[in-house]
């Protein structure tokens, strides 16, 4: 008996199963394929400390003079590719997503 046969059969079975499952997975809505990160709350301790707001135009400009109109999470270097709901994972808030219209004091221009 060839000892490599069982693993070869197993490999072929996995390839066939994977090929059969691919169209099913592709047909699922994106939200069913990958869990989306929960939205960051403005009341989150770090968010509040950085003046995060879901809508940048609501930023207290007197308290955060670094804020300039036009700046938002959507054009911040810390933001990553948008989820299906449009919210963005942010390097500063692991495990959370931020509003594309949001802003916080750690905003950095994309290069
Ligand atoms: Fe938004 Fe950038 Fe602040 Fe993250 S670091 S919350 S993307 S402004």
XYZ file of N, CA, C and O and ligand atoms in Angstrom:
452
model
N 0.832 -1.199 0.000
C 0.000 0.000 0.000
C 0.870 1.253 0.000
O 1.858 1.352 0.709
N 0.528 2.178 -0.831
C 1.278 3.419 -0.932
C 0.796 4.400 0.151
O -0.364 4.796 0.174
N 1.684 4.792 1.097
C 1.259 5.653 2.198
C 0.821 7.053 1.749
O 0.137 7.747 2.474
N 1.202 7.449 0.546
C 0.819 8.799 0.105
C -0.605 8.842 -0.452
O -1.183 9.897 -0.624
N -1.216 7.716 -0.723
C -2.552 7.678 -1.339
C -3.630 8.359 -0.484
O -4.398 9.142 -1.021
N -3.712 8.051 0.838
C -4.790 8.678 1.600
C -4.728 10.202 1.563
O -5.742 10.864 1.398
N -3.546 10.773 1.689
C -3.472 12.231 1.695
C -3.746 12.787 0.298
O -4.304 13.874 0.163
N -3.400 12.036 -0.740
C -3.696 12.479 -2.099
C -5.201 12.472 -2.335
O -5.755 13.411 -2.880
N -5.855 11.405 -1.860
C -7.321 11.339 -1.990
C -7.979 12.468 -1.213
O -8.912 13.094 -1.673
N -7.449 12.711 -0.030
C -8.000 13.774 0.818
C -7.821 15.138 0.136
O -8.732 15.967 0.118
N -6.647 15.344 -0.453
C -6.376 16.593 -1.149
C -7.362 16.795 -2.302
O -7.953 17.857 -2.463
N -7.555 15.738 -3.095
C -8.470 15.821 -4.244
C -9.894 16.098 -3.756
O -10.605 16.932 -4.310
N -10.293 15.446 -2.663
C -11.641 15.660 -2.115
C -11.804 17.120 -1.672
O -12.820 17.756 -1.930
N -10.779 17.684 -1.030
C -10.852 19.079 -0.580
C -10.940 20.038 -1.766
O -11.684 21.016 -1.734
N -10.181 19.751 -2.831
C -10.219 20.599 -4.024
C -11.614 20.566 -4.643
O -12.189 21.601 -4.991
N -12.204 19.367 -4.739
C -13.542 19.222 -5.329
C -14.575 19.952 -4.463
O -15.419 20.687 -4.964
N -14.485 19.774 -3.147
C -15.423 20.449 -2.247
C -15.273 21.966 -2.338
O -16.259 22.702 -2.359
N -14.040 22.432 -2.405
C -13.793 23.877 -2.511
C -14.361 24.439 -3.796
O -14.999 25.495 -3.797
N -14.175 23.708 -4.906
C -14.695 24.161 -6.199
C -16.219 24.188 -6.178
O -16.848 25.080 -6.733
N -16.825 23.218 -5.505
C -18.287 23.170 -5.433
C -18.826 24.292 -4.552
O -19.903 24.835 -4.808
N -18.092 24.662 -3.511
C -18.575 25.676 -2.574
C -18.363 27.096 -3.083
O -19.095 28.011 -2.698
N -17.418 27.304 -3.968
C -17.077 28.662 -4.412
C -18.266 29.441 -4.965
O -18.488 30.588 -4.570
N -19.093 28.870 -5.861
C -20.233 29.652 -6.368
C -21.254 29.979 -5.286
O -21.883 31.030 -5.320
N -21.391 29.094 -4.302
C -22.338 29.338 -3.199
C -21.848 30.516 -2.366
O -22.600 31.435 -2.046
N -20.568 30.537 -2.033
C -19.997 31.622 -1.236
C -20.092 32.934 -2.005
O -20.444 33.975 -1.451
N -19.817 32.897 -3.312
C -19.855 34.118 -4.124
C -21.254 34.696 -4.191
O -21.426 35.909 -4.332
N -22.280 33.849 -4.074
C -23.661 34.319 -4.157
C -24.141 34.953 -2.854
O -25.152 35.651 -2.846
N -23.429 34.718 -1.752
C -23.844 35.293 -0.471
C -23.630 36.801 -0.476
O -22.684 37.293 -1.091
N -24.485 37.560 0.213
C -24.221 38.987 0.334
C -22.910 39.189 1.077
O -22.536 38.366 1.900
N -22.236 40.278 0.781
C -20.921 40.519 1.369
C -20.989 40.479 2.895
O -20.101 39.968 3.546
N -22.072 41.013 3.477
C -22.168 41.063 4.928
C -22.229 39.672 5.539
O -21.878 39.482 6.689
N -22.696 38.686 4.768
C -22.763 37.331 5.291
C -21.417 36.640 5.198
O -21.182 35.645 5.857
N -20.540 37.148 4.351
C -19.233 36.517 4.170
C -18.241 36.990 5.218
O -17.414 36.252 5.681
N -18.264 38.243 5.563
C -17.311 38.779 6.519
C -18.059 39.658 7.512
O -18.825 40.523 7.119
N -17.847 39.393 8.771
C -18.516 40.194 9.799
C -17.987 41.619 9.731
O -16.790 41.834 9.559
N -18.879 42.568 9.819
C -18.461 43.964 9.811
C -18.150 44.404 11.232
O -18.743 43.913 12.186
N -17.229 45.315 11.332
C -16.853 45.808 12.647
C -17.961 46.717 13.175
O -18.569 47.479 12.413
N -18.224 46.665 14.478
C -19.244 47.547 15.049
C -18.812 49.012 14.935
O -17.617 49.316 14.874
N -19.809 49.892 14.904
C -19.520 51.321 14.790
C -18.937 51.867 16.100
O -19.416 51.535 17.180
N -17.939 52.695 15.965
C -17.351 53.371 17.121
C -18.383 54.342 17.704
O -19.071 55.040 16.960
N -18.473 54.368 19.012
C -19.371 55.319 19.686
C -18.596 56.605 19.983
O -17.428 56.556 20.357
N -19.270 57.740 19.849
C -18.614 59.013 20.183
C -18.246 59.065 21.660
O -17.343 59.783 22.059
N -18.962 58.261 22.463
C -18.725 58.255 23.910
C -17.577 57.328 24.315
O -17.183 57.323 25.484
N -17.015 56.567 23.375
C -15.852 55.720 23.661
C -14.758 56.613 24.265
O -14.564 57.752 23.828
N -14.077 56.102 25.274
C -13.110 56.929 26.016
C -12.065 57.575 25.106
O -11.846 58.794 25.163
N -11.421 56.767 24.259
C -10.395 57.321 23.363
C -11.028 58.240 22.320
O -10.482 59.310 22.013
N -12.198 57.841 21.796
C -12.873 58.672 20.798
C -13.196 60.044 21.381
O -12.942 61.077 20.745
N -13.729 60.044 22.588
C -14.083 61.307 23.231
C -12.831 62.145 23.482
O -12.830 63.372 23.283
N -11.748 61.487 23.902
C -10.498 62.213 24.176
C -9.936 62.861 22.912
O -9.280 63.904 22.971
N -10.210 62.240 21.757
C -9.705 62.773 20.484
C -10.739 63.643 19.771
O -10.517 64.074 18.642
N -11.864 63.872 20.425
C -12.892 64.729 19.831
C -13.588 64.104 18.635
O -14.105 64.815 17.771
N -13.620 62.765 18.592
C -14.248 62.100 17.444
C -15.717 62.446 17.347
O -16.434 62.415 18.339
N -16.159 62.780 16.157
C -17.579 62.996 15.860
C -17.914 62.209 14.612
O -17.103 62.093 13.698
N -19.137 61.682 14.566
C -19.579 60.931 13.377
C -19.688 61.841 12.155
O -19.561 61.390 11.022
N -19.948 63.115 12.407
C -20.071 64.089 11.315
C -19.053 65.199 11.580
O -19.171 65.948 12.566
N -18.062 65.306 10.706
C -16.942 66.225 10.931
C -17.382 67.668 11.123
O -16.766 68.402 11.894
N -18.447 68.075 10.456
C -18.868 69.476 10.566
C -19.379 69.803 11.974
O -19.561 70.975 12.295
N -19.588 68.771 12.807
C -20.032 69.000 14.184
C -18.850 69.121 15.153
O -19.053 69.269 16.358
N -17.627 69.043 14.631
C -16.441 69.151 15.487
C -16.402 70.547 16.105
O -16.677 71.550 15.434
N -16.062 70.595 17.384
C -15.921 71.863 18.091
C -14.596 72.502 17.645
O -13.533 72.180 18.153
N -14.687 73.393 16.664
C -13.483 73.981 16.058
C -12.683 74.813 17.057
O -11.457 74.925 16.926
N -13.356 75.375 18.076
C -12.631 76.150 19.085
C -11.748 75.220 19.923
O -10.627 75.573 20.283
N -12.260 74.036 20.198
C -11.504 73.072 21.016
C -10.499 72.299 20.173
O -9.476 71.837 20.680
N -10.806 72.125 18.899
C -9.916 71.373 17.993
C -9.566 72.241 16.787
O -10.076 72.033 15.685
N -8.690 73.232 16.991
C -8.350 74.145 15.895
C -7.629 73.461 14.728
O -7.558 74.032 13.639
N -7.140 72.243 14.942
C -6.477 71.516 13.850
C -7.487 71.095 12.790
O -7.108 70.845 11.633
N -8.760 71.010 13.192
C -9.788 70.602 12.217
C -9.952 71.673 11.145
O -10.075 72.854 11.440
N -9.954 71.221 9.903
C -10.186 72.119 8.764
C -11.306 71.524 7.927
O -11.359 70.290 7.732
N -12.219 72.351 7.440
C -13.298 71.843 6.583
C -12.726 70.999 5.440
O -11.696 71.346 4.850
N -13.383 69.910 5.170
C -12.924 68.992 4.112
C -12.217 67.773 4.670
O -12.119 66.745 3.992
N -11.718 67.890 5.900
C -11.070 66.733 6.513
C -12.153 65.775 7.013
O -13.145 66.207 7.596
N -11.944 64.498 6.789
C -12.885 63.484 7.290
C -12.171 62.145 7.337
O -11.078 61.980 6.775
N -12.814 61.192 7.970
C -12.234 59.845 8.041
C -12.010 59.278 6.637
O -11.062 58.531 6.422
N -12.856 59.655 5.695
C -12.737 59.118 4.334
C -11.421 59.526 3.670
O -10.937 58.831 2.779
N -10.841 60.656 4.098
C -9.572 61.063 3.483
C -8.431 61.090 4.512
O -7.456 61.816 4.346
N -8.581 60.266 5.535
C -7.552 60.154 6.584
C -6.670 58.936 6.314
O -7.160 57.870 5.923
N -5.400 59.117 6.558
C -4.418 58.045 6.335
C -4.658 56.831 7.230
O -4.274 55.711 6.897
N -5.290 57.049 8.392
C -5.502 55.950 9.351
C -6.633 55.014 8.927
O -6.768 53.924 9.464
N -7.479 55.466 8.006
C -8.643 54.675 7.603
C -8.249 53.603 6.600
O -7.327 53.791 5.796
N -8.969 52.494 6.679
C -8.749 51.400 5.740
C -9.951 51.287 4.809
O -10.888 52.077 4.914
N -9.914 50.312 3.919
C -10.989 50.145 2.928
C -12.342 50.006 3.611
O -12.464 49.360 4.653
N -13.338 50.614 3.009
C -14.678 50.648 3.591
C -15.324 49.274 3.653
O -15.103 48.426 2.797
N -16.135 49.094 4.676
C -16.974 47.895 4.799
C -18.147 48.063 3.844
O -18.334 49.126 3.256
N -18.997 47.031 3.773
C -20.172 47.096 2.903
C -21.115 48.226 3.301
O -21.775 48.818 2.454
N -21.153 48.562 4.593
C -22.048 49.634 5.039
C -21.422 51.016 4.887
O -22.015 52.019 5.276
N -20.213 51.083 4.339
C -19.556 52.360 4.092
C -18.689 52.839 5.237
O -17.912 53.772 5.067
N -18.815 52.235 6.422
C -17.989 52.646 7.545
C -16.589 52.071 7.365
O -16.395 51.072 6.662
N -15.615 52.705 8.011
C -14.208 52.387 7.754
C -13.499 51.841 8.990
O -13.552 52.485 10.044
N -12.831 50.712 8.852
C -11.937 50.313 9.948
C -10.852 51.382 10.086
O -10.415 51.969 9.090
N -10.459 51.674 11.320
C -9.458 52.726 11.557
C -8.336 52.144 12.405
O -8.605 51.462 13.397
N -7.102 52.446 12.037
C -5.937 51.912 12.747
C -5.923 52.343 14.211
O -5.372 51.651 15.055
N -6.538 53.462 14.515
C -6.543 53.961 15.887
C -7.553 53.268 16.779
O -7.430 53.297 17.997
N -8.570 52.699 16.165
C -9.648 52.067 16.928
C -9.823 50.613 16.467
O -10.792 50.290 15.769
N -8.894 49.740 16.849
C -8.972 48.343 16.410
C -10.292 47.701 16.846
O -10.754 47.924 17.965
N -10.897 46.943 15.930
C -12.140 46.249 16.256
C -13.376 47.104 16.099
O -14.480 46.661 16.365
N -13.224 48.344 15.666
C -14.355 49.261 15.468
C -14.268 49.857 14.069
O -13.219 49.837 13.436
N -15.374 50.419 13.623
C -15.364 51.139 12.350
C -15.842 52.561 12.606
O -16.584 52.813 13.556
N -15.379 53.474 11.767
C -15.702 54.894 11.951
C -16.488 55.402 10.742
O -16.401 54.852 9.645
N -17.232 56.454 10.972
C -18.051 57.020 9.907
C -17.157 57.655 8.834
O -16.206 58.375 9.169
N -17.452 57.451 7.556
C -16.647 58.107 6.518
C -16.741 59.630 6.602
O -15.842 60.342 6.155
N -17.811 60.133 7.223
C -17.989 61.586 7.388
C -17.420 62.084 8.709
O -17.543 63.243 9.034
N -16.814 61.160 9.486
C -16.338 61.512 10.813
C -14.988 62.225 10.819
O -14.399 62.504 9.757
N -14.543 62.515 12.021
C -13.243 63.171 12.196
C -12.818 63.014 13.648
O -13.668 62.949 14.545
N -11.499 62.938 13.855
C -10.966 63.020 15.223
C -9.629 63.749 15.170
O -9.089 64.003 14.093
N -9.115 64.081 16.346
C -7.884 64.867 16.454
C -6.647 64.166 15.946
O -5.581 64.794 15.869
N -6.735 62.906 15.579
C -5.580 62.169 15.051
C -5.604 62.131 13.532
O -4.828 61.383 12.916
N -6.479 62.936 12.920
C -6.587 62.932 11.445
C -5.219 63.193 10.815
O -4.479 64.087 11.249
N -4.905 62.410 9.787
C -3.661 62.576 9.016
C -4.007 62.537 7.525
O -4.764 61.651 7.094
N -3.468 63.440 6.771
C -3.725 63.469 5.336
C -3.161 62.215 4.683
O -2.066 61.763 5.035
N -3.938 61.653 3.757
C -3.418 60.533 2.970
C -2.270 61.054 2.128
O -2.339 62.161 1.599
N -1.222 60.246 1.984
C -0.058 60.679 1.202
C -0.416 60.800 -0.276
O -1.300 60.200 -0.781
Fe -11.213 59.126 11.437
Fe -8.605 59.323 10.978
Fe -9.563 59.803 13.412
Fe -9.552 57.302 12.450
S -7.748 58.595 12.926
S -11.246 58.322 13.532
S -9.967 57.676 10.274
S -9.965 61.013 11.545
